[in-house]
Amino acid sequence: MSDKKVKSIILAAGKGTRMKSKLPKVLHTIFDKPILGYVLDSVNNLDYVSENFVIIGHEAQRVEDFVKSNYENTKCVLQSPQLGTGDAVNKAAPYLSNFDGYVIIVCGDTPLITSETLNSFIDFHDHNHADLTVMSAIFDNPKNYGRIIRDKNKKFTAIVEEKDATTEQKSVKEVNAGIYCLNWKSISGAFSSLQNNNAQGEYYLTDIVKWAVNKNLNVQSYILENNEEIFGINSKVQLAQACQILNSRNILKLMESGVQIVDTQSTYISSETEIGADTIILPNVYITGKNKIGENCKIGPFSHIRGGAVIGNNVRIGNFVEIKKSIIKDNTNVSHLSYVGDAELGSHVNIGAGTITANYNPITKVKSKTIIKDGANTGSNSVLVAPVTLGEMASTGAGSIITKDVEPYALAITRSPLKIFSQWVKNKIEQYSGGSK
Ligand code: UD1
Ligand code: CA
């Protein structure tokens, strides 16, 4: 496969009416990552894919902003108005006029598609020297999908949309999964000949099958093994279902690699979180974004890791602790009720209960760093106002607000002197009950 040139087209211009949202469908997130991001990542993980085209239309600017700020090798192409999937692909054609390689087409709303499946799909196309390969799937309830039509000799000849299908065609259980691999040179001619004389008045991408069969080109179908992978998101119910499927997949993979997960039902871990063997994840842990967690750690219960965390070995992240974009070295404990954001914690650090790294200035909108060196510890309820450094082995007193750097081995304390008034409560009670007589 490595000698083949591959580009992708991702269809994402549709409105997604059933999401009932102001946000375009493909920007709805699972673990803080838009569903379009999952599709782009699966495609980009095939290292031989050199360029992607995302077809945008509905809320085009917002989708383009996401793509531009996250994917270098990806161009957005506007389709307005949206005249169908065939018209959508055709919008990318001007950018591919001299391209001699494969084009894969994927829908932007199927975040569960894996690189492994796309890879074996493209391999299949390659091995069969096909001009066009369509991914198909067998569904007991094929409703709403285009049906794979075969002739008497089982030869794949066409795709018929549900709305255009005869009763006999509707009984077919093999459906079009909506993923295609095209030899661009031999198939691109199909797009200018597409017609919209069908039930939906759209230019159907699926009609390229008939076109290629009529030209005696080599048209293949690749049957998907795990139907979950083409699960498309059209509603918030399906968004939640996709999150569950993805989460189960991530958790299973982690357990197989040696991570102990106590309650698989209440644990949520993003696909881009790596966790070392013998780390224990306790119930109600929510981990989003990209993170690296070492071996033999204990996370939870009730911890929230928000992305950008790089956590070493033997680290304890306890209950009601939130970690964001922070480095935490080996043998450090953040055991209870703390917020650690934009921070660097050395090894053997002990963070007392209720410690807060005050990293954000809401007026300047600047985020600053807190650095806590090896062996340092914070007393309960310390507030570290960033930018600030706590030196090696330094200590803060409980309840202190630290606004200046603390030198190694020093104690920093901002507590006001304790005063004790003997008999104060007793006197008050007497005064009060005396007055009411
Ligand atoms: C399509 C297929 C159907 C297949 C199904 C698999 C066609 C005609 N039918 O149907 O055979 O079983 O996918 O999920 O292709 N889009 C655009 N521009 C448009 C229209 C759609 O970018 O003008 C995008 C949508 O945003 C979506 C994707 O294309 O991401 C699929 O479009 P959709 O209308 O949902 O196609 P289906 O009716 O599901
Ligand atoms: Ca649809």
Coordinates of C-alpha atoms and ligand atoms in Angstrom, one line a residue:
M1 CA 0.0 0.0 0.0
S2 CA 2.8 2.3 0.8
D3 CA 3.5 3.2 -2.9
K4 CA -0.1 4.3 -3.5
K5 CA -1.2 7.9 -3.3
V6 CA -4.4 8.4 -1.4
K7 CA -6.5 11.5 -0.7
S8 CA -9.7 11.7 1.2
I9 CA -13.0 13.6 0.8
I10 CA -15.1 13.9 3.9
L11 CA -18.8 14.9 3.5
A12 CA -19.8 17.4 6.1
A13 CA -22.1 19.9 4.4
G14 CA -25.4 18.6 5.6
K15 CA -27.5 20.4 8.2
G16 CA -28.2 17.7 10.7
T17 CA -31.7 19.0 11.4
R18 CA -32.5 16.2 13.9
M19 CA -29.7 17.4 16.3
K20 CA -32.1 20.3 17.0
S21 CA -29.1 22.5 17.6
K22 CA -27.5 25.8 16.6
L23 CA -24.2 23.9 16.4
P24 CA -23.5 22.2 13.1
K25 CA -23.8 18.4 13.5
V26 CA -20.2 17.5 12.9
L27 CA -19.0 19.9 15.6
H28 CA -20.9 18.1 18.4
T29 CA -18.4 16.6 20.6
I30 CA -17.6 13.3 22.3
F31 CA -14.9 13.7 25.0
D32 CA -14.5 17.3 24.0
K33 CA -13.6 16.3 20.4
P34 CA -15.9 17.1 17.5
I35 CA -17.2 14.1 15.7
L36 CA -15.6 15.4 12.5
G37 CA -12.3 15.2 14.4
Y38 CA -12.7 11.5 14.9
V39 CA -13.2 10.9 11.2
L40 CA -10.3 13.1 10.3
D41 CA -8.0 11.4 12.8
S42 CA -9.0 7.9 11.6
V43 CA -8.2 9.0 8.0
N44 CA -5.0 10.8 9.0
N45 CA -3.7 7.8 11.0
L46 CA -3.3 6.1 7.6
D47 CA 0.1 7.7 7.0
Y48 CA -0.2 7.3 3.3
V49 CA -3.1 9.7 3.1
S50 CA -1.5 13.0 2.0
E51 CA -4.4 15.4 1.8
N52 CA -8.1 15.7 2.9
F53 CA -10.9 17.7 1.5
V54 CA -13.8 18.5 3.9
I55 CA -17.0 19.5 2.1
I56 CA -18.7 22.1 4.1
G57 CA -22.0 24.0 3.7
H58 CA -24.2 24.4 6.8
E59 CA -22.5 26.7 9.3
A60 CA -19.4 26.5 7.0
Q61 CA -17.3 29.1 8.8
R62 CA -17.5 27.3 12.1
V63 CA -16.6 24.0 10.6
E64 CA -13.8 25.5 8.6
D65 CA -12.4 27.2 11.8
F66 CA -12.2 23.9 13.5
V67 CA -10.6 22.2 10.6
K68 CA -8.0 25.0 10.0
S69 CA -6.9 25.2 13.5
N70 CA -6.4 21.5 13.9
Y71 CA -5.5 19.9 10.6
E72 CA -2.7 21.2 8.4
N73 CA -3.2 18.9 5.4
T74 CA -6.9 19.5 5.1
K75 CA -8.7 21.9 2.8
C76 CA -12.4 22.9 3.2
V77 CA -14.5 23.2 0.1
L78 CA -17.8 25.0 0.1
Q79 CA -20.9 23.3 -1.2
S80 CA -23.8 25.7 -1.4
P81 CA -26.5 24.9 -1.9
Q82 CA -26.4 21.2 -0.9
L83 CA -27.6 19.3 -3.9
G84 CA -26.7 15.8 -2.8
T85 CA -23.7 13.6 -2.0
G86 CA -22.6 13.3 -5.6
D87 CA -22.6 17.1 -6.0
A88 CA -20.7 17.3 -2.7
V89 CA -17.8 15.1 -4.0
N90 CA -17.9 16.9 -7.3
K91 CA -17.0 20.2 -5.5
A92 CA -13.6 18.7 -4.7
A93 CA -13.0 17.6 -8.3
P94 CA -11.2 20.8 -9.4
Y95 CA -8.5 20.2 -6.8
L96 CA -7.9 16.7 -8.0
S97 CA -7.8 17.3 -11.7
N98 CA -4.2 15.9 -12.1
F99 CA -4.4 13.4 -9.3
D100 CA -3.4 9.9 -10.1
G101 CA -4.2 7.8 -7.1
Y102 CA -7.1 6.6 -4.8
V103 CA -9.7 8.9 -3.3
I104 CA -11.5 7.6 -0.2
I105 CA -14.9 9.2 0.6
V106 CA -16.2 9.1 4.2
C107 CA -19.1 10.8 5.9
G108 CA -18.2 13.3 8.5
D109 CA -20.8 12.1 11.0
T110 CA -19.5 8.5 11.5
P111 CA -16.9 8.9 14.3
L112 CA -16.6 5.2 15.1
I113 CA -14.9 4.3 11.9
T114 CA -11.4 3.0 12.7
S115 CA -8.1 3.4 10.8
E116 CA -7.7 -0.4 10.9
T117 CA -11.0 -0.8 8.9
L118 CA -10.1 2.0 6.5
N119 CA -6.7 0.4 6.0
S120 CA -8.0 -3.0 5.2
F121 CA -10.7 -1.5 3.0
I122 CA -8.1 0.3 0.9
D123 CA -5.9 -2.8 0.8
F124 CA -8.9 -4.8 -0.5
H125 CA -9.4 -2.2 -3.2
D126 CA -5.7 -2.4 -4.1
H127 CA -5.4 -6.2 -4.1
N128 CA -8.5 -6.5 -6.4
H129 CA -7.2 -3.8 -8.8
A130 CA -10.6 -2.3 -8.4
D131 CA -11.7 1.0 -10.0
L132 CA -14.4 1.5 -7.4
T133 CA -15.0 -0.3 -4.0
V134 CA -18.0 0.4 -1.9
M135 CA -18.1 -0.6 1.8
S136 CA -21.3 -2.5 2.6
A137 CA -22.8 -3.9 5.8
I138 CA -25.4 -6.5 6.5
F139 CA -28.3 -5.2 8.7
D140 CA -31.3 -7.0 10.0
N141 CA -33.1 -3.7 9.9
P142 CA -31.7 -2.0 6.8
K143 CA -34.2 0.9 6.9
N144 CA -33.0 4.3 5.6
Y145 CA -29.9 2.9 4.0
G146 CA -29.2 2.6 0.3
R147 CA -29.4 -1.1 -0.7
I148 CA -26.7 -3.0 -2.5
I149 CA -28.2 -4.5 -5.7
R150 CA -26.7 -7.6 -7.2
D151 CA -27.6 -9.4 -10.4
K152 CA -28.4 -13.2 -10.8
N153 CA -24.6 -13.9 -10.7
K154 CA -24.3 -12.0 -7.4
K155 CA -22.4 -9.3 -9.3
F156 CA -22.7 -5.9 -7.6
T157 CA -24.5 -3.6 -10.1
A158 CA -26.0 -0.6 -8.3
I159 CA -27.1 1.1 -5.1
V160 CA -30.7 2.0 -4.8
E161 CA -31.8 4.5 -2.1
E162 CA -34.6 3.4 0.2
K163 CA -36.8 6.2 -1.1
D164 CA -36.4 5.0 -4.7
A165 CA -36.4 1.2 -4.0
T166 CA -39.1 -1.3 -5.0
T167 CA -40.5 -3.5 -2.3
E168 CA -38.3 -6.3 -3.5
Q169 CA -35.2 -4.1 -3.3
K170 CA -36.2 -2.9 0.2
S171 CA -36.0 -6.5 1.4
V172 CA -32.2 -6.6 0.7
K173 CA -30.3 -6.5 3.9
E174 CA -26.9 -5.6 2.4
V175 CA -26.6 -1.8 2.6
N176 CA -24.3 0.9 1.5
A177 CA -22.1 1.9 4.4
G178 CA -21.3 5.3 2.8
I179 CA -17.6 4.7 2.4
Y180 CA -16.0 4.5 -1.0
C181 CA -12.6 4.0 -2.6
L182 CA -12.2 5.4 -6.1
N183 CA -9.4 5.2 -8.6
W184 CA -9.7 8.8 -9.3
K185 CA -8.6 8.8 -12.9
S186 CA -11.0 6.1 -13.9
I187 CA -14.1 7.2 -11.9
S188 CA -13.9 11.0 -11.8
G189 CA -15.7 11.2 -15.2
A190 CA -18.9 9.9 -13.5
F191 CA -19.5 13.1 -11.6
S192 CA -20.3 15.3 -14.5
S193 CA -22.9 12.8 -15.8
L194 CA -24.9 12.4 -12.5
Q195 CA -28.6 13.2 -12.8
N196 CA -31.1 14.2 -10.1
N197 CA -34.2 12.5 -11.4
N198 CA -34.9 10.6 -8.3
A199 CA -37.2 10.7 -5.3
Q200 CA -35.1 13.3 -3.4
G201 CA -34.2 15.4 -6.5
E202 CA -30.5 15.1 -5.5
Y203 CA -27.3 14.2 -7.2
Y204 CA -26.5 10.8 -5.7
L205 CA -23.0 9.8 -5.1
T206 CA -24.3 6.2 -5.2
D207 CA -25.0 6.5 -8.9
I208 CA -21.3 6.2 -9.7
V209 CA -21.7 2.4 -9.2
K210 CA -24.1 2.1 -12.2
W211 CA -21.9 4.4 -14.2
A212 CA -18.8 2.3 -13.6
V213 CA -20.6 -1.0 -14.2
N214 CA -21.9 0.4 -17.6
K215 CA -18.3 1.2 -18.5
N216 CA -17.2 -2.3 -17.6
L217 CA -14.9 -1.1 -14.8
N218 CA -14.0 -3.2 -11.9
V219 CA -16.5 -2.5 -9.1
Q220 CA -16.2 -4.3 -5.8
S221 CA -17.9 -4.4 -2.5
Y222 CA -16.2 -4.8 0.9
I223 CA -18.4 -6.2 3.6
L224 CA -17.8 -4.5 7.0
E225 CA -17.2 -6.9 9.9
N226 CA -18.3 -4.7 12.8
N227 CA -21.4 -2.7 11.9
E228 CA -20.8 -0.4 14.9
E229 CA -18.1 1.4 12.9
I230 CA -20.5 3.1 10.5
F231 CA -22.9 4.2 13.2
G232 CA -23.9 7.6 12.0
I233 CA -25.0 10.4 14.3
N234 CA -28.2 12.2 13.4
S235 CA -29.6 13.0 16.8
K236 CA -28.5 13.6 20.4
V237 CA -29.7 10.1 21.3
Q238 CA -27.3 8.7 18.8
L239 CA -24.5 11.0 20.0
A240 CA -24.9 9.6 23.5
Q241 CA -24.9 6.0 22.0
A242 CA -21.7 6.7 20.1
C243 CA -20.1 8.0 23.2
Q244 CA -21.0 4.8 25.0
I245 CA -19.6 2.6 22.2
L246 CA -16.4 4.6 22.0
N247 CA -16.0 4.6 25.7
S248 CA -16.5 0.8 26.0
R249 CA -13.9 0.4 23.2
N250 CA -11.4 2.6 25.0
I251 CA -11.9 1.0 28.4
L252 CA -11.6 -2.5 27.0
K253 CA -8.4 -1.7 25.3
L254 CA -7.0 -0.2 28.5
M255 CA -8.0 -3.2 30.6
E256 CA -6.4 -5.5 28.0
S257 CA -3.2 -3.6 28.4
G258 CA -3.1 -4.0 32.2
V259 CA -5.1 -1.1 33.6
Q260 CA -7.5 -2.0 36.3
I261 CA -10.9 -0.3 35.9
V262 CA -13.2 -0.9 38.9
D263 CA -16.5 0.2 37.4
T264 CA -16.6 0.2 33.7
Q265 CA -20.1 1.8 33.8
S266 CA -19.2 5.0 35.5
T267 CA -15.7 5.5 34.0
Y268 CA -15.2 7.6 30.9
I269 CA -11.8 7.7 29.2
S270 CA -11.1 9.4 25.9
S271 CA -9.4 7.6 23.0
E272 CA -6.3 9.6 23.3
T273 CA -5.5 8.8 26.9
E274 CA -2.6 6.4 27.4
I275 CA -2.5 4.7 30.8
G276 CA 0.3 2.4 32.1
A277 CA -0.2 -1.1 33.5
D278 CA -1.3 -1.6 37.1
T279 CA -2.9 1.8 37.4
I280 CA -6.2 1.6 39.1
I281 CA -9.1 3.7 37.9
L282 CA -11.8 4.0 40.6
P283 CA -15.5 4.8 39.9
N284 CA -16.8 8.0 38.5
V285 CA -13.6 9.2 36.7
Y286 CA -14.0 11.4 33.6
I287 CA -10.9 11.8 31.4
T288 CA -11.1 13.8 28.2
G289 CA -8.6 15.0 25.6
K290 CA -5.0 13.8 25.2
N291 CA -3.3 12.5 28.4
K292 CA -0.5 10.2 29.4
I293 CA -0.8 8.5 32.8
G294 CA 2.0 6.2 34.1
E295 CA 2.0 2.9 35.8
N296 CA 0.8 2.0 39.2
C297 CA -1.2 5.2 39.8
K298 CA -4.5 5.4 41.6
I299 CA -7.0 7.7 39.9
G300 CA -10.4 8.5 41.5
P301 CA -13.0 8.0 42.7
F302 CA -14.6 11.2 41.2
S303 CA -11.5 12.7 39.4
H304 CA -11.7 14.8 36.3
I305 CA -8.7 14.9 34.0
R306 CA -9.3 17.5 31.3
G307 CA -6.6 16.9 28.8
G308 CA -2.9 17.8 28.4
A309 CA -2.0 15.9 31.6
V310 CA 1.3 14.0 31.7
I311 CA 1.3 12.0 34.8
G312 CA 4.3 9.8 35.9
N313 CA 4.3 6.5 37.9
N314 CA 2.9 5.9 41.4
V315 CA 0.9 9.0 41.4
R316 CA -2.3 9.4 43.3
I317 CA -5.1 11.6 42.0
G318 CA -7.9 11.5 44.5
N319 CA -11.5 12.4 44.9
F320 CA -12.9 15.7 43.6
V321 CA -9.6 16.6 42.0
E322 CA -9.4 18.3 38.6
I323 CA -6.3 18.3 36.5
K324 CA -5.8 20.3 33.4
K325 CA -2.7 20.7 31.1
S326 CA -0.2 19.8 33.8
I327 CA 2.9 17.7 34.3
I328 CA 3.0 15.6 37.4
K329 CA 6.1 13.5 38.1
D330 CA 6.5 10.2 39.9
N331 CA 5.3 9.5 43.5
T332 CA 3.3 12.7 43.8
N333 CA 0.0 12.9 45.5
V334 CA -3.0 15.1 44.8
S335 CA -5.4 13.3 47.0
H336 CA -8.4 15.4 47.6
L337 CA -10.5 18.4 46.5
S338 CA -7.9 20.2 44.5
Y339 CA -7.5 22.0 41.1
V340 CA -4.2 21.7 39.3
G341 CA -4.1 23.6 36.0
D342 CA -1.2 24.8 33.9
A343 CA 1.2 23.4 36.5
E344 CA 4.4 21.4 36.7
L345 CA 4.6 19.2 39.8
G346 CA 7.9 17.5 40.6
S347 CA 8.3 14.1 42.2
H348 CA 7.4 13.3 45.8
V349 CA 5.2 16.4 46.0
N350 CA 2.3 16.3 48.4
I351 CA -0.6 18.6 47.5
G352 CA -2.8 19.2 50.6
A353 CA -6.6 18.9 50.4
G354 CA -8.2 21.9 48.8
T355 CA -5.1 23.3 47.1
I356 CA -5.9 25.6 44.1
T357 CA -3.6 26.7 41.4
A358 CA -5.1 30.1 40.5
N359 CA -4.0 30.0 36.9
Y360 CA -6.4 32.3 35.1
N361 CA -6.8 36.0 35.1
P362 CA -10.3 36.7 33.8
I363 CA -9.5 40.3 33.0
T364 CA -6.4 39.8 30.9
K365 CA -7.5 36.3 29.9
V366 CA -3.9 35.2 30.5
K367 CA -3.2 31.7 31.9
S368 CA 0.0 31.4 34.0
K369 CA 2.0 28.5 35.3
T370 CA 2.5 27.1 38.7
I371 CA 5.7 25.2 39.3
I372 CA 6.1 23.0 42.3
K373 CA 9.5 21.4 42.7
D374 CA 10.5 18.0 44.0
G375 CA 9.5 17.2 47.5
A376 CA 7.5 20.4 48.1
N377 CA 4.2 20.3 49.8
T378 CA 1.2 22.5 50.2
G379 CA -0.9 22.9 53.3
S380 CA -4.6 22.3 53.1
N381 CA -6.5 25.2 51.4
S382 CA -3.4 26.8 49.8
V383 CA -4.0 29.1 46.9
L384 CA -1.0 29.4 44.5
V385 CA -1.5 32.5 42.5
A386 CA 0.3 31.9 39.2
P387 CA 2.8 32.6 37.9
V388 CA 4.5 31.3 41.0
T389 CA 7.2 28.7 41.9
L390 CA 7.4 26.7 45.0
G391 CA 11.0 25.6 45.5
E392 CA 12.3 22.1 46.2
M393 CA 11.1 20.8 49.6
A394 CA 9.4 24.1 50.3
S395 CA 6.1 24.1 52.3
T396 CA 3.1 26.3 52.5
G397 CA 1.0 26.7 55.6
A398 CA -2.6 25.7 55.6
G399 CA -4.9 28.4 54.3
S400 CA -2.1 30.4 52.7
I401 CA -2.3 32.5 49.6
I402 CA 1.0 32.3 47.8
T403 CA 1.6 35.3 45.5
K404 CA 5.5 35.2 45.4
D405 CA 8.0 32.5 44.6
V406 CA 9.0 30.5 47.6
E407 CA 12.7 29.5 47.9
P408 CA 13.8 25.8 48.5
Y409 CA 13.2 24.4 52.0
A410 CA 11.3 27.6 53.1
L411 CA 7.9 27.7 54.8
A412 CA 5.5 30.3 53.3
I413 CA 2.5 31.2 55.4
T414 CA 0.0 34.0 55.1
R415 CA -2.2 33.0 57.9
S416 CA -3.3 35.8 60.3
P417 CA -2.4 35.2 63.9
L418 CA -4.8 32.9 65.8
K419 CA -6.6 34.6 68.7
I420 CA -8.5 32.6 71.3
F421 CA -11.0 34.3 73.4
S422 CA -11.6 32.3 76.6
Q423 CA -15.2 31.8 77.7
W424 CA -16.4 33.9 74.7
V425 CA -19.3 31.5 73.7
K426 CA -20.4 31.0 77.3
N427 CA -20.5 34.8 77.9
K428 CA -22.6 35.3 74.7
I429 CA -25.0 32.6 75.7
E430 CA -25.4 34.2 79.2
Q431 CA -25.8 37.6 77.7
Y432 CA -28.5 36.3 75.2
S433 CA -30.5 34.4 77.8
G434 CA -30.2 37.3 80.3
G435 CA -31.7 39.7 77.7
S436 CA -34.6 37.6 76.9
K437 CA -35.9 37.2 80.4
Ligands
UD1_1 C1 -26.2 8.1 2.1 C2 -26.2 7.2 0.9 C3 -26.8 5.8 1.3 C4 -26.0 5.2 2.4 C5 -25.9 6.2 3.6 C6 -25.0 5.6 4.6 C7 -26.4 8.7 -1.0 C8 -27.3 9.2 -2.0 N1 -26.9 7.8 -0.2 O1 -27.5 8.3 2.5 O2 -26.8 4.9 0.2 O3 -26.7 4.0 2.8 O4 -25.4 7.4 3.2 O5 -24.9 6.5 5.8 O6 -25.3 9.1 -0.9 N2 -23.8 15.7 2.5 C9 -23.2 16.7 1.9 N3 -23.8 17.5 0.9 C10 -25.0 17.1 0.4 C11 -25.7 16.0 1.0 C12 -25.1 15.3 2.0 O7 -22.1 17.1 2.3 O8 -25.5 17.8 -0.5 C13 -23.2 14.9 3.5 C14 -23.9 14.9 4.8 O9 -23.5 16.0 5.7 C15 -23.6 13.6 5.4 C16 -23.3 12.7 4.2 O10 -23.1 13.6 3.1 O11 -22.4 13.7 6.2 C17 -24.4 11.7 3.9 O12 -25.6 12.5 3.6 P1 -27.0 12.0 4.0 O13 -28.0 12.9 3.4 O14 -27.1 11.8 5.4 O15 -27.1 10.6 3.2 P2 -28.0 9.4 3.5 O16 -29.4 9.8 3.2 O17 -27.7 9.0 4.9
CA2 CA -29.6 11.2 5.8

